[in-house]
């Protein structure tokens, strides 16, 4: 079956990673190199069956699969899926999760679908889907840029949420202080130039760029999505 038959194309937010594996490899290696986001998720998620929404190449899901925790990696873009990773892969989108009610003990998404550019109605739709598939009281964690750091300051457009809409939905907000740490200044300029333009990247002369990450944590059945 191709994407048209799945009906996924209209629902997938385009991401460069499937078409540019080399650049995505730099991003995944440099971003949060000290593993603070994975450490946070490891503490927030139960050692049970957990869903990763928009899992990308399965980087985070693989690291969280340990000590009795199984992670189902759901990803709509077939080019992102890395079957060399020993994960349960499922094709699907956040708007219409292909799972039965109460199938998971918890769920999370890292920089996927629940993004600053996603309108409130679509965020609410995705959160309702998460509440449907996560058993009552189970944690739901959304990870995104927090802003107020050197990384997001390079952007001319807003690439972070101020957290207010997540608080309104009933999520608590935690900020994780981390960084992008590159192998060289050239590598930093390459990725950040790709994100923000060559002019911005030309001013970079460090291998480490400060990065603040927001983790929005809610509980299934306790959120306010308007339904
Ligand atoms: C920025 S990448 C993040 C990947 C991964 N979570 C990570 O942290 O490395 C965003 C991912 O979301 C996926 N995506 C796009 N539209 C989606 C949707 N509607 N529902 C779920 N995932 C989606 C993309 O295909 C891409 O793999």
Short mmCIF file of C-alpha atoms and ligand atoms in Angstrom, two decimals:
data_model
loop_
_atom_site.label_atom_id
_atom_site.label_comp_id
_atom_site.label_asym_id
_atom_site.label_seq_id
_atom_site.Cartn_x
_atom_site.Cartn_y
_atom_site.Cartn_z
CA UNK A 1 0.00 0.00 0.00
CA UNK A 2 1.24 3.52 -0.66
CA UNK A 3 0.55 6.70 1.33
CA UNK A 4 -2.47 7.62 -0.86
CA UNK A 5 -4.19 4.36 0.02
CA UNK A 6 -3.50 5.01 3.71
CA UNK A 7 -4.94 8.50 3.22
CA UNK A 8 -2.03 9.82 5.27
CA UNK A 9 -0.67 12.46 2.89
CA UNK A 10 -3.10 15.25 3.85
CA UNK A 11 -2.46 14.66 7.52
CA UNK A 12 1.33 14.53 7.61
CA UNK A 13 3.33 17.65 8.48
CA UNK A 14 6.31 17.66 6.07
CA UNK A 15 9.67 16.99 7.70
CA UNK A 16 13.05 17.19 5.98
CA UNK A 17 14.58 14.17 7.74
CA UNK A 18 13.31 11.45 5.37
CA UNK A 19 14.84 13.20 2.34
CA UNK A 20 18.10 14.33 3.96
CA UNK A 21 19.32 11.53 6.20
CA UNK A 22 22.79 13.05 6.60
CA UNK A 23 21.46 16.38 7.95
CA UNK A 24 18.99 14.57 10.21
CA UNK A 25 21.87 12.43 11.55
CA UNK A 26 23.72 15.65 12.53
CA UNK A 27 20.55 16.99 14.19
CA UNK A 28 19.89 13.83 16.19
CA UNK A 29 23.53 13.50 17.25
CA UNK A 30 23.94 17.14 18.35
CA UNK A 31 20.52 17.83 19.86
CA UNK A 32 20.40 17.17 23.61
CA UNK A 33 23.69 15.27 23.41
CA UNK A 34 23.75 14.73 27.18
CA UNK A 35 20.41 12.92 27.01
CA UNK A 36 18.51 15.17 29.42
CA UNK A 37 15.23 14.83 27.51
CA UNK A 38 15.44 11.03 27.49
CA UNK A 39 16.32 11.14 31.20
CA UNK A 40 13.21 13.25 31.86
CA UNK A 41 10.98 10.94 29.82
CA UNK A 42 12.47 7.88 31.49
CA UNK A 43 11.41 9.31 34.86
CA UNK A 44 7.95 10.40 33.69
CA UNK A 45 6.88 7.25 31.83
CA UNK A 46 5.93 3.93 33.43
CA UNK A 47 7.76 0.71 32.69
CA UNK A 48 4.88 -0.63 30.64
CA UNK A 49 3.48 -0.31 27.08
CA UNK A 50 4.08 3.25 25.87
CA UNK A 51 3.28 5.03 22.56
CA UNK A 52 5.72 7.37 20.74
CA UNK A 53 3.74 9.67 18.39
CA UNK A 54 5.79 10.85 15.38
CA UNK A 55 8.75 8.69 16.38
CA UNK A 56 10.96 9.77 13.46
CA UNK A 57 13.75 7.20 13.09
CA UNK A 58 13.01 5.75 16.53
CA UNK A 59 15.99 7.40 18.27
CA UNK A 60 14.10 8.25 21.49
CA UNK A 61 11.91 5.13 21.43
CA UNK A 62 14.98 2.89 21.28
CA UNK A 63 16.60 4.62 24.27
CA UNK A 64 13.39 4.36 26.32
CA UNK A 65 12.88 0.67 25.56
CA UNK A 66 14.44 -0.83 28.67
CA UNK A 67 13.72 -2.25 32.09
CA UNK A 68 10.30 -3.60 31.24
CA UNK A 69 9.15 -0.68 29.10
CA UNK A 70 7.94 -1.45 25.55
CA UNK A 71 7.67 1.49 23.16
CA UNK A 72 5.43 1.33 20.09
CA UNK A 73 6.93 3.73 17.53
CA UNK A 74 4.23 5.35 15.38
CA UNK A 75 5.44 7.34 12.36
CA UNK A 76 3.59 8.41 9.19
CA UNK A 77 6.60 8.93 6.90
CA UNK A 78 7.89 5.59 5.64
CA UNK A 79 11.25 7.17 4.74
CA UNK A 80 11.85 7.98 8.42
CA UNK A 81 11.20 4.48 9.70
CA UNK A 82 14.44 2.68 10.61
CA UNK A 83 13.66 -1.01 10.68
CA UNK A 84 17.19 -1.86 11.82
CA UNK A 85 16.02 -0.66 15.25
CA UNK A 86 14.34 -3.39 17.26
CA UNK A 87 11.04 -1.51 17.74
CA UNK A 88 7.36 -2.21 17.09
CA UNK A 89 6.71 0.18 14.15
CA UNK A 90 3.23 1.37 13.17
CA UNK A 91 2.29 3.80 10.35
CA UNK A 92 -0.17 6.43 11.53
CA UNK A 93 -0.89 10.06 12.37
CA UNK A 94 -1.60 11.88 15.63
CA UNK A 95 -5.04 13.04 14.40
CA UNK A 96 -6.34 9.47 14.03
CA UNK A 97 -4.37 7.07 16.18
CA UNK A 98 -4.66 3.53 14.77
CA UNK A 99 -5.14 1.92 18.18
CA UNK A 100 -8.00 0.74 20.35
CA UNK A 101 -9.12 2.68 23.43
CA UNK A 102 -6.92 2.24 26.51
CA UNK A 103 -4.18 0.36 24.59
CA UNK A 104 -1.28 2.12 26.34
CA UNK A 105 -0.15 2.96 29.87
CA UNK A 106 1.34 6.26 28.62
CA UNK A 107 2.25 8.23 25.47
CA UNK A 108 4.69 10.94 24.42
CA UNK A 109 5.64 13.00 21.37
CA UNK A 110 8.99 14.74 20.86
CA UNK A 111 8.93 17.65 18.38
CA UNK A 112 6.15 15.97 16.41
CA UNK A 113 2.68 17.22 15.37
CA UNK A 114 2.11 19.16 18.66
CA UNK A 115 4.12 22.11 17.37
CA UNK A 116 3.90 25.93 17.71
CA UNK A 117 2.42 26.17 14.19
CA UNK A 118 -0.33 23.61 14.91
CA UNK A 119 -3.63 25.44 15.50
CA UNK A 120 -5.41 25.01 18.85
CA UNK A 121 -8.23 22.90 17.37
CA UNK A 122 -5.75 20.40 15.94
CA UNK A 123 -3.80 20.29 19.20
CA UNK A 124 -7.07 19.54 21.03
CA UNK A 125 -7.91 16.83 18.48
CA UNK A 126 -4.51 15.18 18.99
CA UNK A 127 -4.77 15.40 22.77
CA UNK A 128 -8.26 13.81 22.68
CA UNK A 129 -6.80 10.95 20.64
CA UNK A 130 -4.01 10.51 23.19
CA UNK A 131 -6.55 10.46 26.02
CA UNK A 132 -8.55 7.84 24.13
CA UNK A 133 -5.65 5.40 23.69
CA UNK A 134 -3.96 5.97 27.08
CA UNK A 135 -5.60 4.29 30.05
CA UNK A 136 -7.14 6.58 32.68
CA UNK A 137 -4.54 8.44 34.74
CA UNK A 138 -1.63 7.45 32.46
CA UNK A 139 0.95 10.16 31.68
CA UNK A 140 0.89 12.04 28.36
CA UNK A 141 4.08 14.01 27.67
CA UNK A 142 4.59 16.50 24.86
CA UNK A 143 8.14 17.75 24.23
CA UNK A 144 8.90 20.90 22.23
CA UNK A 145 11.14 23.97 22.16
CA UNK A 146 10.75 26.19 25.26
CA UNK A 147 12.40 29.33 23.84
CA UNK A 148 14.53 31.81 25.78
CA UNK A 149 17.78 30.27 24.54
CA UNK A 150 20.53 30.78 21.98
CA UNK A 151 19.09 28.20 19.58
CA UNK A 152 15.58 29.64 19.16
CA UNK A 153 17.00 33.22 19.20
CA UNK A 154 18.51 32.43 15.78
CA UNK A 155 15.04 32.13 14.24
CA UNK A 156 13.16 35.06 12.67
CA UNK A 157 9.83 33.33 13.26
CA UNK A 158 8.32 31.91 16.47
CA UNK A 159 9.48 28.32 16.88
CA UNK A 160 8.36 27.83 20.46
CA UNK A 161 5.16 27.99 22.48
CA UNK A 162 4.87 30.14 25.60
CA UNK A 163 3.17 27.18 27.30
CA UNK A 164 -0.13 28.95 27.98
CA UNK A 165 -2.28 26.77 25.73
CA UNK A 166 -0.83 23.66 27.34
CA UNK A 167 -1.61 25.00 30.82
CA UNK A 168 -5.16 25.76 29.67
CA UNK A 169 -5.52 22.14 28.57
CA UNK A 170 -4.42 20.99 32.03
CA UNK A 171 -0.75 20.14 31.40
CA UNK A 172 2.05 21.00 33.84
CA UNK A 173 5.15 22.54 32.30
CA UNK A 174 8.75 21.55 33.08
CA UNK A 175 11.76 23.14 31.43
CA UNK A 176 14.80 21.01 30.64
CA UNK A 177 18.07 22.93 30.19
CA UNK A 178 20.17 21.27 27.53
CA UNK A 179 22.12 22.14 24.37
CA UNK A 180 23.03 21.28 20.83
CA UNK A 181 26.64 20.09 20.96
CA UNK A 182 28.34 19.63 17.60
CA UNK A 183 31.55 17.88 16.61
CA UNK A 184 32.89 21.08 15.05
CA UNK A 185 31.99 24.73 14.36
CA UNK A 186 31.61 23.77 10.67
CA UNK A 187 28.98 21.18 11.61
CA UNK A 188 27.16 23.75 13.80
CA UNK A 189 27.14 26.21 10.90
CA UNK A 190 25.90 23.54 8.51
CA UNK A 191 22.85 22.49 10.55
CA UNK A 192 21.98 25.92 11.91
CA UNK A 193 22.48 27.42 8.45
CA UNK A 194 20.08 24.83 7.09
CA UNK A 195 17.53 25.79 9.78
CA UNK A 196 17.96 29.57 9.90
CA UNK A 197 19.95 30.64 6.82
CA UNK A 198 23.63 31.01 5.98
CA UNK A 199 23.80 34.61 7.21
CA UNK A 200 22.85 33.66 10.79
CA UNK A 201 25.10 30.61 10.71
CA UNK A 202 28.13 32.62 9.62
CA UNK A 203 28.21 34.33 13.04
CA UNK A 204 28.40 31.03 14.94
CA UNK A 205 31.82 30.29 16.37
CA UNK A 206 30.99 27.75 19.09
CA UNK A 207 30.33 24.02 19.07
CA UNK A 208 27.72 24.24 21.86
CA UNK A 209 24.47 26.22 21.56
CA UNK A 210 22.11 26.59 24.54
CA UNK A 211 18.74 24.90 24.12
CA UNK A 212 15.75 24.94 26.50
CA UNK A 213 13.15 22.23 26.07
CA UNK A 214 9.58 22.25 27.40
CA UNK A 215 7.98 19.03 28.63
CA UNK A 216 4.20 19.36 28.97
CA UNK A 217 2.93 16.61 31.26
CA UNK A 218 -0.72 15.69 31.61
CA UNK A 219 -2.79 12.72 32.75
CA UNK A 220 -5.24 10.84 30.56
CA UNK A 221 -8.84 11.60 31.56
CA UNK A 222 -7.85 14.78 33.43
CA UNK A 223 -7.31 17.14 30.47
CA UNK A 224 -9.64 19.86 29.15
CA UNK A 225 -9.97 19.53 25.39
CA UNK A 226 -13.47 20.93 24.98
CA UNK A 227 -15.29 17.57 24.70
C1 LIG B 1 10.93 16.82 13.99
S1 LIG B 1 10.60 15.14 13.62
C2 LIG B 1 10.78 14.43 15.24
C3 LIG B 1 11.03 12.96 15.20
C4 LIG B 1 11.26 12.31 16.56
N1 LIG B 1 10.11 12.42 17.44
C5 LIG B 1 12.48 12.87 17.23
O1 LIG B 1 12.38 13.49 18.30
O2 LIG B 1 13.58 12.68 16.67
C6 LIG B 1 8.82 15.18 13.39
C7 LIG B 1 8.22 13.83 13.01
O3 LIG B 1 6.79 13.92 13.06
C8 LIG B 1 6.27 13.19 11.98
N2 LIG B 1 4.90 13.67 11.67
C9 LIG B 1 4.51 14.51 10.70
N3 LIG B 1 3.17 14.65 10.70
C10 LIG B 1 2.71 13.88 11.71
C11 LIG B 1 1.41 13.62 12.20
N4 LIG B 1 0.34 14.17 11.67
N5 LIG B 1 1.29 12.76 13.26
C12 LIG B 1 2.40 12.20 13.81
N6 LIG B 1 3.65 12.42 13.38
C13 LIG B 1 3.81 13.25 12.35
C14 LIG B 1 7.27 13.45 10.86
O4 LIG B 1 7.14 12.49 9.81
C15 LIG B 1 8.59 13.40 11.59
O5 LIG B 1 9.14 12.10 11.62
#
